[in-house]
Amino acid sequence: MTVFKTFWKIVKKYKGTIILYTVMLIAFGGINQIANENETDFVNSKPNVIIVNNDEEKGLTKNLIDYIKNNSNIIDIKNTEEARNDAIFFRDANYIIYIPNGYRNDILKGLNPEIEIKSSGDYQSSLAEMILTRYLKTQSIYNKEIKNETELINTINKTLKKKSIVEISSKLNTDEITKISRFFNFASYSIMAVILYIICLVLYSFNKDIVKKRTIISSMNYKKHNKLILFASSLFALLICILYMILSIILFKESMITTRGLIYLLNTFIFTFTALTLALLVSSLVNSKEAISGIVNVVALGSAFLCGAFIPVEFLPEQVLKISRILPAYWYINSNELLKTTEILNLSTLKPILIDYLVMIIFGIIFIIINNLVTKKKRVS
Amino acid sequence: MNNIIEVKNLTKQYKTLTAVDNLSFNVKEGEILGLLGPNGSGKTTTINCILSLLNYQKGTIKIFGKEMKPDSYDIKSKIGVIFQDVAVFEELTVYDNIDYFCGLYIKDKKKRKEYINDAINLVGLNEFKKFYPKQLSGGLLRRLNIACGIAHKPKLIFLDEPTVAVDPQSRNNILDNIKTLRNQGTTIVYTTHYMEEVEILCDEIIILDKGKILAKGTLDELKEYASIEEKITVEINDLKEEIIEEIKEFKNVDKISYERNILLITYKKGKNNLGELIDYLKSKKVKYNKIFSERPTLNDVFLELTGKELRD
Ligand SMILES: Nc1ncnc2c1ncn2[C@@H]1O[C@H](COP(=O)(O)OP(=O)(O)O)[C@@H](O)[C@H]1O
Ligand SMILES: [Mg+2]
């Protein structure tokens, strides 16, 4: 009990740090966004698509092209494969759709001809994919029964229209989601910094060579002592996580009490776990207070910049985003961004988010394993 | 009296260096044992081995009649340790620091509060209860360090050089505290490289050098090791060479030196050496300022045993 109580006494000494990062989150992740109610969205949600049509632009083929045109930005570039590959590489285009020769006739025969695509692999491209899939699925439902082309086109278009109305009504206000996303993206910085800073400082005090010696020679079982500290650290991380969850509910109110809102909270909980394991690892590695503030700055601030906690991910150079994959914050922010752009939430659309969770958890496990190795090595010497 | 600590053939090697070399000694209940030795002689290593903080290559260690192992929590509960370096939490007040370390042993809140206040009174930190370590002077920090180590009222206390770099007032306070603890029946192991402390404090003394016991016994027993019996110092201006030569011929005189107006004579044995010297100087009409006689110190013993001075 003494150990547990002392843990919180020391945490209390550093409450200034906790307040600082929390105020920053409220100011930059919350208030400034709510104040700019009419701010234009950073995210252009329409993907950039190139259509390569090898069929005659007539009937069903024309209808597909029109549908894509209405739902995305069509990019006009030189009609060579090289130019198109460059466009994908430089992200001028997110998606290329190749309509094969004879497409229209095959549909009318009740077949489902294969449509080749090329994708840049980012969020925008997954939007394009969604648009195309939605059209093709609807078409494949009807082209077996309806043989008249005009009738088929009308039926497809009617269904697609209805469907999108349903979707829009079930969709959250995209502005609000963008704000929530940005709040949590910024929260990645506050969570990482607070948990790293406080846990490292407190554990440093407990593990200072000489204090540790005194604890070891006491009649308290040292293993039990360590378990208590681990428990207190985990509880601290959890409390910070809950604090920021409550903050998000205060700021965004009922928007948070939705499936989407709850998934944001789940993202945050999993990221907190990873931050905790990293903090525990760092605290077994550092041996001075100066080192702690150095590491917090490098890790928390550095990864916040690289992973898009402060600026929208879309503004970050692709090279940077590639590097930032080695940082847990990338996967957390990625999960927030995916959640922002996923229209319909179900198990298959949430799969990419689950992968982000998996990566964050794997990071956590790796940190725990390294930590165990480090402490074992220390004990031997 | 019972042996509280029994150390037999303790040997500790760090890679190639033998820091503690086949040490054997006992500590009796209620006594203060002094481990005296220069820096690097193996005092801290010996204590760390006794406390099972270090693995050692050879030897057996028994405390309170039982073998001491890393998980001997019943033994540990009766031990208090004050390390050479100050071991406290910077984020906690004087009171909370003592509370933490005492709380590792004493679970009962009321009892603990009483114990903490006893410790604070003992070391005289009453006015500083709410202070943080940063606000304390070096001497007061040392006192806090001691309070943290003894608040749980252990039966056996180890103090590792508790007075290094401490102001005279705190040093006296610390030495007084140790005497008080001994008078309460506590057994104490005290390491230092200051022989004066050992002389005024310890019942039993072990002189260590390079991990080996050079000598052990009471203060009087140890002084037997010194080849000299008495040391006389005289302050004389411009002493003539012939007088020095004459004094050299006195019986019992071992060595004589005259430097910077200080005449230093050491005697092997004999009585009334001082009286004879005064009579002689009077008869020669030699004027002197100060004259005094000393018994040999532990430094002389150390000098005799190792051929080098103990002082750093
Ligand atoms: N961890 C260590 N590794 C290697 N050598 C050490 C270590 N600790 C102490 N020593 C060496 O052991 C000898 C005894 O050291 P120590 O017990 O600290 O002496 P004292 O406390 O008497 O000053 C010294 O020569 C010291 O350099
Ligand atoms: Mg030492």
JSON list of N, CA and C in Angstrom, two decimals, chain A residues 1-3 5-6 9-10 13-14 201-202 204-206 208 210-211 213-225 229 289 380, chain B residues 44 48 51 53 73 76-77 81-83 85-92 96 99-101 103-105 107 109 112 132 145-146 148-149:
[
{"chain": "A", "resi": 1, "resn": "MET", "atom": "N", "xyz": [0.83, -1.21, 0.00]},
{"chain": "A", "resi": 1, "resn": "MET", "atom": "CA", "xyz": [0.00, 0.00, 0.00]},
{"chain": "A", "resi": 1, "resn": "MET", "atom": "C", "xyz": [0.86, 1.26, 0.00]},
{"chain": "A", "resi": 2, "resn": "THR", "atom": "N", "xyz": [1.94, 1.20, 0.78]},
{"chain": "A", "resi": 2, "resn": "THR", "atom": "CA", "xyz": [2.86, 2.35, 0.84]},
{"chain": "A", "resi": 2, "resn": "THR", "atom": "C", "xyz": [3.40, 2.65, -0.55]},
{"chain": "A", "resi": 3, "resn": "VAL", "atom": "N", "xyz": [3.77, 1.56, -1.25]},
{"chain": "A", "resi": 3, "resn": "VAL", "atom": "CA", "xyz": [4.35, 1.73, -2.57]},
{"chain": "A", "resi": 3, "resn": "VAL", "atom": "C", "xyz": [3.33, 2.40, -3.49]},
{"chain": "A", "resi": 5, "resn": "LYS", "atom": "N", "xyz": [0.68, 4.17, -2.70]},
{"chain": "A", "resi": 5, "resn": "LYS", "atom": "CA", "xyz": [0.38, 5.55, -2.28]},
{"chain": "A", "resi": 5, "resn": "LYS", "atom": "C", "xyz": [1.51, 6.50, -2.71]},
{"chain": "A", "resi": 6, "resn": "THR", "atom": "N", "xyz": [2.74, 6.02, -2.51]},
{"chain": "A", "resi": 6, "resn": "THR", "atom": "CA", "xyz": [3.88, 6.86, -2.86]},
{"chain": "A", "resi": 6, "resn": "THR", "atom": "C", "xyz": [3.90, 7.13, -4.37]},
{"chain": "A", "resi": 9, "resn": "LYS", "atom": "N", "xyz": [1.67, 9.95, -4.94]},
{"chain": "A", "resi": 9, "resn": "LYS", "atom": "CA", "xyz": [2.23, 11.19, -4.38]},
{"chain": "A", "resi": 9, "resn": "LYS", "atom": "C", "xyz": [3.22, 11.80, -5.38]},
{"chain": "A", "resi": 10, "resn": "ILE", "atom": "N", "xyz": [4.04, 10.92, -5.98]},
{"chain": "A", "resi": 10, "resn": "ILE", "atom": "CA", "xyz": [5.03, 11.42, -6.93]},
{"chain": "A", "resi": 10, "resn": "ILE", "atom": "C", "xyz": [4.32, 11.91, -8.20]},
{"chain": "A", "resi": 13, "resn": "LYS", "atom": "N", "xyz": [3.21, 15.30, -7.85]},
{"chain": "A", "resi": 13, "resn": "LYS", "atom": "CA", "xyz": [4.27, 16.31, -7.97]},
{"chain": "A", "resi": 13, "resn": "LYS", "atom": "C", "xyz": [4.42, 16.76, -9.42]},
{"chain": "A", "resi": 14, "resn": "TYR", "atom": "N", "xyz": [4.06, 15.89, -10.35]},
{"chain": "A", "resi": 14, "resn": "TYR", "atom": "CA", "xyz": [4.23, 16.22, -11.76]},
{"chain": "A", "resi": 14, "resn": "TYR", "atom": "C", "xyz": [2.91, 16.59, -12.43]},
{"chain": "A", "resi": 201, "resn": "LEU", "atom": "N", "xyz": [9.41, 9.31, -15.19]},
{"chain": "A", "resi": 201, "resn": "LEU", "atom": "CA", "xyz": [9.89, 10.07, -14.03]},
{"chain": "A", "resi": 201, "resn": "LEU", "atom": "C", "xyz": [9.62, 9.32, -12.72]},
{"chain": "A", "resi": 202, "resn": "VAL", "atom": "N", "xyz": [8.42, 8.80, -12.60]},
{"chain": "A", "resi": 202, "resn": "VAL", "atom": "CA", "xyz": [8.07, 8.11, -11.34]},
{"chain": "A", "resi": 202, "resn": "VAL", "atom": "C", "xyz": [8.90, 6.84, -11.18]},
{"chain": "A", "resi": 204, "resn": "TYR", "atom": "N", "xyz": [11.70, 6.21, -12.53]},
{"chain": "A", "resi": 204, "resn": "TYR", "atom": "CA", "xyz": [13.09, 6.58, -12.32]},
{"chain": "A", "resi": 204, "resn": "TYR", "atom": "C", "xyz": [13.35, 6.78, -10.83]},
{"chain": "A", "resi": 205, "resn": "SER", "atom": "N", "xyz": [12.42, 7.45, -10.16]},
{"chain": "A", "resi": 205, "resn": "SER", "atom": "CA", "xyz": [12.58, 7.69, -8.73]},
{"chain": "A", "resi": 205, "resn": "SER", "atom": "C", "xyz": [12.61, 6.38, -7.94]},
{"chain": "A", "resi": 206, "resn": "PHE", "atom": "N", "xyz": [11.75, 5.46, -8.32]},
{"chain": "A", "resi": 206, "resn": "PHE", "atom": "CA", "xyz": [11.72, 4.18, -7.60]},
{"chain": "A", "resi": 206, "resn": "PHE", "atom": "C", "xyz": [12.94, 3.33, -7.91]},
{"chain": "A", "resi": 208, "resn": "LYS", "atom": "N", "xyz": [15.98, 4.40, -8.94]},
{"chain": "A", "resi": 208, "resn": "LYS", "atom": "CA", "xyz": [17.30, 4.98, -8.74]},
{"chain": "A", "resi": 208, "resn": "LYS", "atom": "C", "xyz": [18.09, 3.96, -7.96]},
{"chain": "A", "resi": 210, "resn": "ILE", "atom": "N", "xyz": [20.09, 3.56, -5.71]},
{"chain": "A", "resi": 210, "resn": "ILE", "atom": "CA", "xyz": [20.26, 3.46, -4.28]},
{"chain": "A", "resi": 210, "resn": "ILE", "atom": "C", "xyz": [18.92, 3.28, -3.56]},
{"chain": "A", "resi": 211, "resn": "VAL", "atom": "N", "xyz": [17.87, 3.90, -4.11]},
{"chain": "A", "resi": 211, "resn": "VAL", "atom": "CA", "xyz": [16.53, 3.70, -3.54]},
{"chain": "A", "resi": 211, "resn": "VAL", "atom": "C", "xyz": [16.13, 2.24, -3.75]},
{"chain": "A", "resi": 213, "resn": "LYS", "atom": "N", "xyz": [18.12, -0.31, -4.01]},
{"chain": "A", "resi": 213, "resn": "LYS", "atom": "CA", "xyz": [18.89, -1.13, -3.07]},
{"chain": "A", "resi": 213, "resn": "LYS", "atom": "C", "xyz": [18.18, -1.18, -1.73]},
{"chain": "A", "resi": 214, "resn": "ARG", "atom": "N", "xyz": [17.73, -0.02, -1.30]},
{"chain": "A", "resi": 214, "resn": "ARG", "atom": "CA", "xyz": [17.08, 0.06, -0.01]},
{"chain": "A", "resi": 214, "resn": "ARG", "atom": "C", "xyz": [15.77, -0.74, -0.01]},
{"chain": "A", "resi": 215, "resn": "THR", "atom": "N", "xyz": [15.09, -0.71, -1.15]},
{"chain": "A", "resi": 215, "resn": "THR", "atom": "CA", "xyz": [13.85, -1.49, -1.25]},
{"chain": "A", "resi": 215, "resn": "THR", "atom": "C", "xyz": [14.17, -2.98, -1.24]},
{"chain": "A", "resi": 216, "resn": "ILE", "atom": "N", "xyz": [15.25, -3.35, -1.94]},
{"chain": "A", "resi": 216, "resn": "ILE", "atom": "CA", "xyz": [15.60, -4.77, -2.01]},
{"chain": "A", "resi": 216, "resn": "ILE", "atom": "C", "xyz": [15.97, -5.32, -0.63]},
{"chain": "A", "resi": 217, "resn": "ILE", "atom": "N", "xyz": [16.68, -4.52, 0.17]},
{"chain": "A", "resi": 217, "resn": "ILE", "atom": "CA", "xyz": [17.09, -5.07, 1.47]},
{"chain": "A", "resi": 217, "resn": "ILE", "atom": "C", "xyz": [15.97, -4.99, 2.50]},
{"chain": "A", "resi": 218, "resn": "SER", "atom": "N", "xyz": [14.85, -4.38, 2.13]},
{"chain": "A", "resi": 218, "resn": "SER", "atom": "CA", "xyz": [13.75, -4.29, 3.09]},
{"chain": "A", "resi": 218, "resn": "SER", "atom": "C", "xyz": [13.01, -5.62, 3.16]},
{"chain": "A", "resi": 219, "resn": "SER", "atom": "N", "xyz": [12.08, -5.72, 4.08]},
{"chain": "A", "resi": 219, "resn": "SER", "atom": "CA", "xyz": [11.39, -7.00, 4.25]},
{"chain": "A", "resi": 219, "resn": "SER", "atom": "C", "xyz": [10.25, -7.15, 3.25]},
{"chain": "A", "resi": 220, "resn": "MET", "atom": "N", "xyz": [10.13, -6.18, 2.32]},
{"chain": "A", "resi": 220, "resn": "MET", "atom": "CA", "xyz": [9.11, -6.30, 1.29]},
{"chain": "A", "resi": 220, "resn": "MET", "atom": "C", "xyz": [9.65, -7.14, 0.14]},
{"chain": "A", "resi": 221, "resn": "ASN", "atom": "N", "xyz": [8.84, -8.08, -0.31]},
{"chain": "A", "resi": 221, "resn": "ASN", "atom": "CA", "xyz": [9.22, -8.90, -1.46]},
{"chain": "A", "resi": 221, "resn": "ASN", "atom": "C", "xyz": [9.38, -8.00, -2.69]},
{"chain": "A", "resi": 222, "resn": "TYR", "atom": "N", "xyz": [10.55, -8.04, -3.29]},
{"chain": "A", "resi": 222, "resn": "TYR", "atom": "CA", "xyz": [10.82, -7.07, -4.36]},
{"chain": "A", "resi": 222, "resn": "TYR", "atom": "C", "xyz": [9.98, -7.35, -5.61]},
{"chain": "A", "resi": 223, "resn": "LYS", "atom": "N", "xyz": [9.69, -8.63, -5.84]},
{"chain": "A", "resi": 223, "resn": "LYS", "atom": "CA", "xyz": [8.84, -8.96, -6.99]},
{"chain": "A", "resi": 223, "resn": "LYS", "atom": "C", "xyz": [7.45, -8.37, -6.82]},
{"chain": "A", "resi": 224, "resn": "LYS", "atom": "N", "xyz": [6.97, -8.47, -5.58]},
{"chain": "A", "resi": 224, "resn": "LYS", "atom": "CA", "xyz": [5.65, -7.94, -5.28]},
{"chain": "A", "resi": 224, "resn": "LYS", "atom": "C", "xyz": [5.67, -6.41, -5.46]},
{"chain": "A", "resi": 225, "resn": "HIS", "atom": "N", "xyz": [6.75, -5.82, -5.01]},
{"chain": "A", "resi": 225, "resn": "HIS", "atom": "CA", "xyz": [6.94, -4.38, -5.16]},
{"chain": "A", "resi": 225, "resn": "HIS", "atom": "C", "xyz": [6.85, -3.98, -6.63]},
{"chain": "A", "resi": 229, "resn": "ILE", "atom": "N", "xyz": [4.10, -1.60, -8.71]},
{"chain": "A", "resi": 229, "resn": "ILE", "atom": "CA", "xyz": [4.47, -0.47, -9.55]},
{"chain": "A", "resi": 229, "resn": "ILE", "atom": "C", "xyz": [3.89, -0.61, -10.95]},
{"chain": "A", "resi": 289, "resn": "LYS", "atom": "N", "xyz": [17.31, 12.05, -15.27]},
{"chain": "A", "resi": 289, "resn": "LYS", "atom": "CA", "xyz": [16.11, 12.84, -15.56]},
{"chain": "A", "resi": 289, "resn": "LYS", "atom": "C", "xyz": [16.24, 13.60, -16.88]},
{"chain": "A", "resi": 380, "resn": "VAL", "atom": "N", "xyz": [21.33, -9.69, -13.97]},
{"chain": "A", "resi": 380, "resn": "VAL", "atom": "CA", "xyz": [22.52, -10.52, -13.96]},
{"chain": "A", "resi": 380, "resn": "VAL", "atom": "C", "xyz": [23.75, -9.72, -13.57]},
{"chain": "B", "resi": 44, "resn": "THR", "atom": "N", "xyz": [32.41, -1.48, 1.78]},
{"chain": "B", "resi": 44, "resn": "THR", "atom": "CA", "xyz": [31.07, -1.51, 1.18]},
{"chain": "B", "resi": 44, "resn": "THR", "atom": "C", "xyz": [30.77, -2.88, 0.60]},
{"chain": "B", "resi": 48, "resn": "ASN", "atom": "N", "xyz": [27.61, -5.24, 1.47]},
{"chain": "B", "resi": 48, "resn": "ASN", "atom": "CA", "xyz": [26.68, -5.69, 0.41]},
{"chain": "B", "resi": 48, "resn": "ASN", "atom": "C", "xyz": [26.59, -7.21, 0.36]},
{"chain": "B", "resi": 51, "resn": "LEU", "atom": "N", "xyz": [24.44, -8.42, 3.23]},
{"chain": "B", "resi": 51, "resn": "LEU", "atom": "CA", "xyz": [23.03, -8.13, 2.99]},
{"chain": "B", "resi": 51, "resn": "LEU", "atom": "C", "xyz": [22.45, -8.90, 1.81]},
{"chain": "B", "resi": 53, "resn": "LEU", "atom": "N", "xyz": [23.08, -8.44, -1.18]},
{"chain": "B", "resi": 53, "resn": "LEU", "atom": "CA", "xyz": [22.89, -7.58, -2.36]},
{"chain": "B", "resi": 53, "resn": "LEU", "atom": "C", "xyz": [23.85, -8.01, -3.45]},
{"chain": "B", "resi": 73, "resn": "TYR", "atom": "N", "xyz": [13.24, -12.81, 4.34]},
{"chain": "B", "resi": 73, "resn": "TYR", "atom": "CA", "xyz": [12.52, -11.58, 4.70]},
{"chain": "B", "resi": 73, "resn": "TYR", "atom": "C", "xyz": [12.40, -11.39, 6.21]},
{"chain": "B", "resi": 76, "resn": "LYS", "atom": "N", "xyz": [15.57, -9.80, 7.15]},
{"chain": "B", "resi": 76, "resn": "LYS", "atom": "CA", "xyz": [15.62, -8.45, 6.60]},
{"chain": "B", "resi": 76, "resn": "LYS", "atom": "C", "xyz": [14.76, -7.48, 7.41]},
{"chain": "B", "resi": 77, "resn": "SER", "atom": "N", "xyz": [13.65, -8.00, 7.94]},
{"chain": "B", "resi": 77, "resn": "SER", "atom": "CA", "xyz": [12.74, -7.10, 8.66]},
{"chain": "B", "resi": 77, "resn": "SER", "atom": "C", "xyz": [13.39, -6.53, 9.92]},
{"chain": "B", "resi": 81, "resn": "VAL", "atom": "N", "xyz": [19.60, -0.28, 7.03]},
{"chain": "B", "resi": 81, "resn": "VAL", "atom": "CA", "xyz": [20.86, 0.02, 6.35]},
{"chain": "B", "resi": 81, "resn": "VAL", "atom": "C", "xyz": [20.91, 1.48, 5.96]},
{"chain": "B", "resi": 82, "resn": "ILE", "atom": "N", "xyz": [22.02, 2.10, 6.24]},
{"chain": "B", "resi": 82, "resn": "ILE", "atom": "CA", "xyz": [22.24, 3.47, 5.75]},
{"chain": "B", "resi": 82, "resn": "ILE", "atom": "C", "xyz": [23.44, 3.40, 4.82]},
{"chain": "B", "resi": 83, "resn": "PHE", "atom": "N", "xyz": [23.16, 3.63, 3.53]},
{"chain": "B", "resi": 83, "resn": "PHE", "atom": "CA", "xyz": [24.21, 3.52, 2.53]},
{"chain": "B", "resi": 83, "resn": "PHE", "atom": "C", "xyz": [25.05, 4.78, 2.48]},
{"chain": "B", "resi": 85, "resn": "ASP", "atom": "N", "xyz": [25.71, 6.57, -0.10]},
{"chain": "B", "resi": 85, "resn": "ASP", "atom": "CA", "xyz": [25.06, 7.66, -0.84]},
{"chain": "B", "resi": 85, "resn": "ASP", "atom": "C", "xyz": [23.66, 7.87, -0.30]},
{"chain": "B", "resi": 86, "resn": "VAL", "atom": "N", "xyz": [23.20, 9.11, -0.41]},
{"chain": "B", "resi": 86, "resn": "VAL", "atom": "CA", "xyz": [21.87, 9.44, 0.09]},
{"chain": "B", "resi": 86, "resn": "VAL", "atom": "C", "xyz": [20.83, 8.81, -0.84]},
{"chain": "B", "resi": 87, "resn": "ALA", "atom": "N", "xyz": [19.90, 8.04, -0.24]},
{"chain": "B", "resi": 87, "resn": "ALA", "atom": "CA", "xyz": [18.89, 7.33, -1.04]},
{"chain": "B", "resi": 87, "resn": "ALA", "atom": "C", "xyz": [17.51, 7.82, -0.65]},
{"chain": "B", "resi": 88, "resn": "VAL", "atom": "N", "xyz": [17.05, 8.88, -1.30]},
{"chain": "B", "resi": 88, "resn": "VAL", "atom": "CA", "xyz": [15.70, 9.39, -0.99]},
{"chain": "B", "resi": 88, "resn": "VAL", "atom": "C", "xyz": [14.98, 9.79, -2.28]},
{"chain": "B", "resi": 89, "resn": "PHE", "atom": "N", "xyz": [13.68, 10.01, -2.16]},
{"chain": "B", "resi": 89, "resn": "PHE", "atom": "CA", "xyz": [12.88, 10.49, -3.29]},
{"chain": "B", "resi": 89, "resn": "PHE", "atom": "C", "xyz": [12.91, 12.01, -3.30]},
{"chain": "B", "resi": 90, "resn": "GLU", "atom": "N", "xyz": [13.30, 12.56, -4.43]},
{"chain": "B", "resi": 90, "resn": "GLU", "atom": "CA", "xyz": [13.34, 14.03, -4.53]},
{"chain": "B", "resi": 90, "resn": "GLU", "atom": "C", "xyz": [11.95, 14.62, -4.49]},
{"chain": "B", "resi": 91, "resn": "GLU", "atom": "N", "xyz": [10.96, 13.82, -4.92]},
{"chain": "B", "resi": 91, "resn": "GLU", "atom": "CA", "xyz": [9.60, 14.35, -5.05]},
{"chain": "B", "resi": 91, "resn": "GLU", "atom": "C", "xyz": [8.84, 14.31, -3.74]},
{"chain": "B", "resi": 92, "resn": "LEU", "atom": "N", "xyz": [9.42, 13.69, -2.71]},
{"chain": "B", "resi": 92, "resn": "LEU", "atom": "CA", "xyz": [8.69, 13.54, -1.45]},
{"chain": "B", "resi": 92, "resn": "LEU", "atom": "C", "xyz": [9.31, 14.41, -0.36]},
{"chain": "B", "resi": 96, "resn": "ASP", "atom": "N", "xyz": [7.35, 12.27, 4.19]},
{"chain": "B", "resi": 96, "resn": "ASP", "atom": "CA", "xyz": [6.87, 11.24, 3.26]},
{"chain": "B", "resi": 96, "resn": "ASP", "atom": "C", "xyz": [7.97, 10.25, 2.88]},
{"chain": "B", "resi": 99, "resn": "ASP", "atom": "N", "xyz": [8.24, 7.96, 5.69]},
{"chain": "B", "resi": 99, "resn": "ASP", "atom": "CA", "xyz": [7.01, 7.17, 5.66]},
{"chain": "B", "resi": 99, "resn": "ASP", "atom": "C", "xyz": [7.12, 6.02, 4.64]},
{"chain": "B", "resi": 100, "resn": "TYR", "atom": "N", "xyz": [7.66, 6.34, 3.46]},
{"chain": "B", "resi": 100, "resn": "TYR", "atom": "CA", "xyz": [7.78, 5.30, 2.44]},
{"chain": "B", "resi": 100, "resn": "TYR", "atom": "C", "xyz": [8.68, 4.16, 2.91]},
{"chain": "B", "resi": 101, "resn": "PHE", "atom": "N", "xyz": [9.89, 4.51, 3.35]},
{"chain": "B", "resi": 101, "resn": "PHE", "atom": "CA", "xyz": [10.83, 3.45, 3.70]},
{"chain": "B", "resi": 101, "resn": "PHE", "atom": "C", "xyz": [10.38, 2.69, 4.94]},
{"chain": "B", "resi": 103, "resn": "GLY", "atom": "N", "xyz": [7.32, 2.31, 5.72]},
{"chain": "B", "resi": 103, "resn": "GLY", "atom": "CA", "xyz": [6.14, 1.56, 5.29]},
{"chain": "B", "resi": 103, "resn": "GLY", "atom": "C", "xyz": [6.48, 0.24, 4.60]},
{"chain": "B", "resi": 104, "resn": "LEU", "atom": "N", "xyz": [7.73, 0.11, 4.14]},
{"chain": "B", "resi": 104, "resn": "LEU", "atom": "CA", "xyz": [8.14, -1.16, 3.55]},
{"chain": "B", "resi": 104, "resn": "LEU", "atom": "C", "xyz": [8.22, -2.24, 4.63]},
{"chain": "B", "resi": 105, "resn": "TYR", "atom": "N", "xyz": [8.32, -1.80, 5.89]},
{"chain": "B", "resi": 105, "resn": "TYR", "atom": "CA", "xyz": [8.43, -2.76, 6.99]},
{"chain": "B", "resi": 105, "resn": "TYR", "atom": "C", "xyz": [7.18, -2.76, 7.89]},
{"chain": "B", "resi": 107, "resn": "LYS", "atom": "N", "xyz": [3.38, -2.06, 8.55]},
{"chain": "B", "resi": 107, "resn": "LYS", "atom": "CA", "xyz": [2.13, -1.85, 7.83]},
{"chain": "B", "resi": 107, "resn": "LYS", "atom": "C", "xyz": [1.13, -1.03, 8.66]},
{"chain": "B", "resi": 109, "resn": "LYS", "atom": "N", "xyz": [-0.64, 1.69, 10.45]},
{"chain": "B", "resi": 109, "resn": "LYS", "atom": "CA", "xyz": [-0.50, 3.13, 10.22]},
{"chain": "B", "resi": 109, "resn": "LYS", "atom": "C", "xyz": [-0.15, 3.91, 11.49]},
{"chain": "B", "resi": 112, "resn": "ARG", "atom": "N", "xyz": [3.28, 3.25, 12.63]},
{"chain": "B", "resi": 112, "resn": "ARG", "atom": "CA", "xyz": [4.25, 3.83, 11.73]},
{"chain": "B", "resi": 112, "resn": "ARG", "atom": "C", "xyz": [4.43, 5.32, 12.01]},
{"chain": "B", "resi": 132, "resn": "TYR", "atom": "N", "xyz": [11.53, 19.55, 1.14]},
{"chain": "B", "resi": 132, "resn": "TYR", "atom": "CA", "xyz": [11.93, 18.58, 0.14]},
{"chain": "B", "resi": 132, "resn": "TYR", "atom": "C", "xyz": [13.44, 18.42, 0.19]},
{"chain": "B", "resi": 145, "resn": "ASN", "atom": "N", "xyz": [18.73, 10.63, 5.51]},
{"chain": "B", "resi": 145, "resn": "ASN", "atom": "CA", "xyz": [19.12, 9.31, 5.03]},
{"chain": "B", "resi": 145, "resn": "ASN", "atom": "C", "xyz": [19.15, 8.31, 6.18]},
{"chain": "B", "resi": 146, "resn": "ILE", "atom": "N", "xyz": [19.66, 8.77, 7.31]},
{"chain": "B", "resi": 146, "resn": "ILE", "atom": "CA", "xyz": [19.72, 7.89, 8.48]},
{"chain": "B", "resi": 146, "resn": "ILE", "atom": "C", "xyz": [18.31, 7.60, 8.99]},
{"chain": "B", "resi": 148, "resn": "CYS", "atom": "N", "xyz": [15.59, 7.50, 7.40]},
{"chain": "B", "resi": 148, "resn": "CYS", "atom": "CA", "xyz": [14.93, 6.55, 6.49]},
{"chain": "B", "resi": 148, "resn": "CYS", "atom": "C", "xyz": [15.38, 5.12, 6.77]},
{"chain": "B", "resi": 149, "resn": "GLY", "atom": "N", "xyz": [16.63, 4.98, 7.17]},
{"chain": "B", "resi": 149, "resn": "GLY", "atom": "CA", "xyz": [17.16, 3.64, 7.37]},
{"chain": "B", "resi": 149, "resn": "GLY", "atom": "C", "xyz": [16.80, 3.02, 8.72]}
]
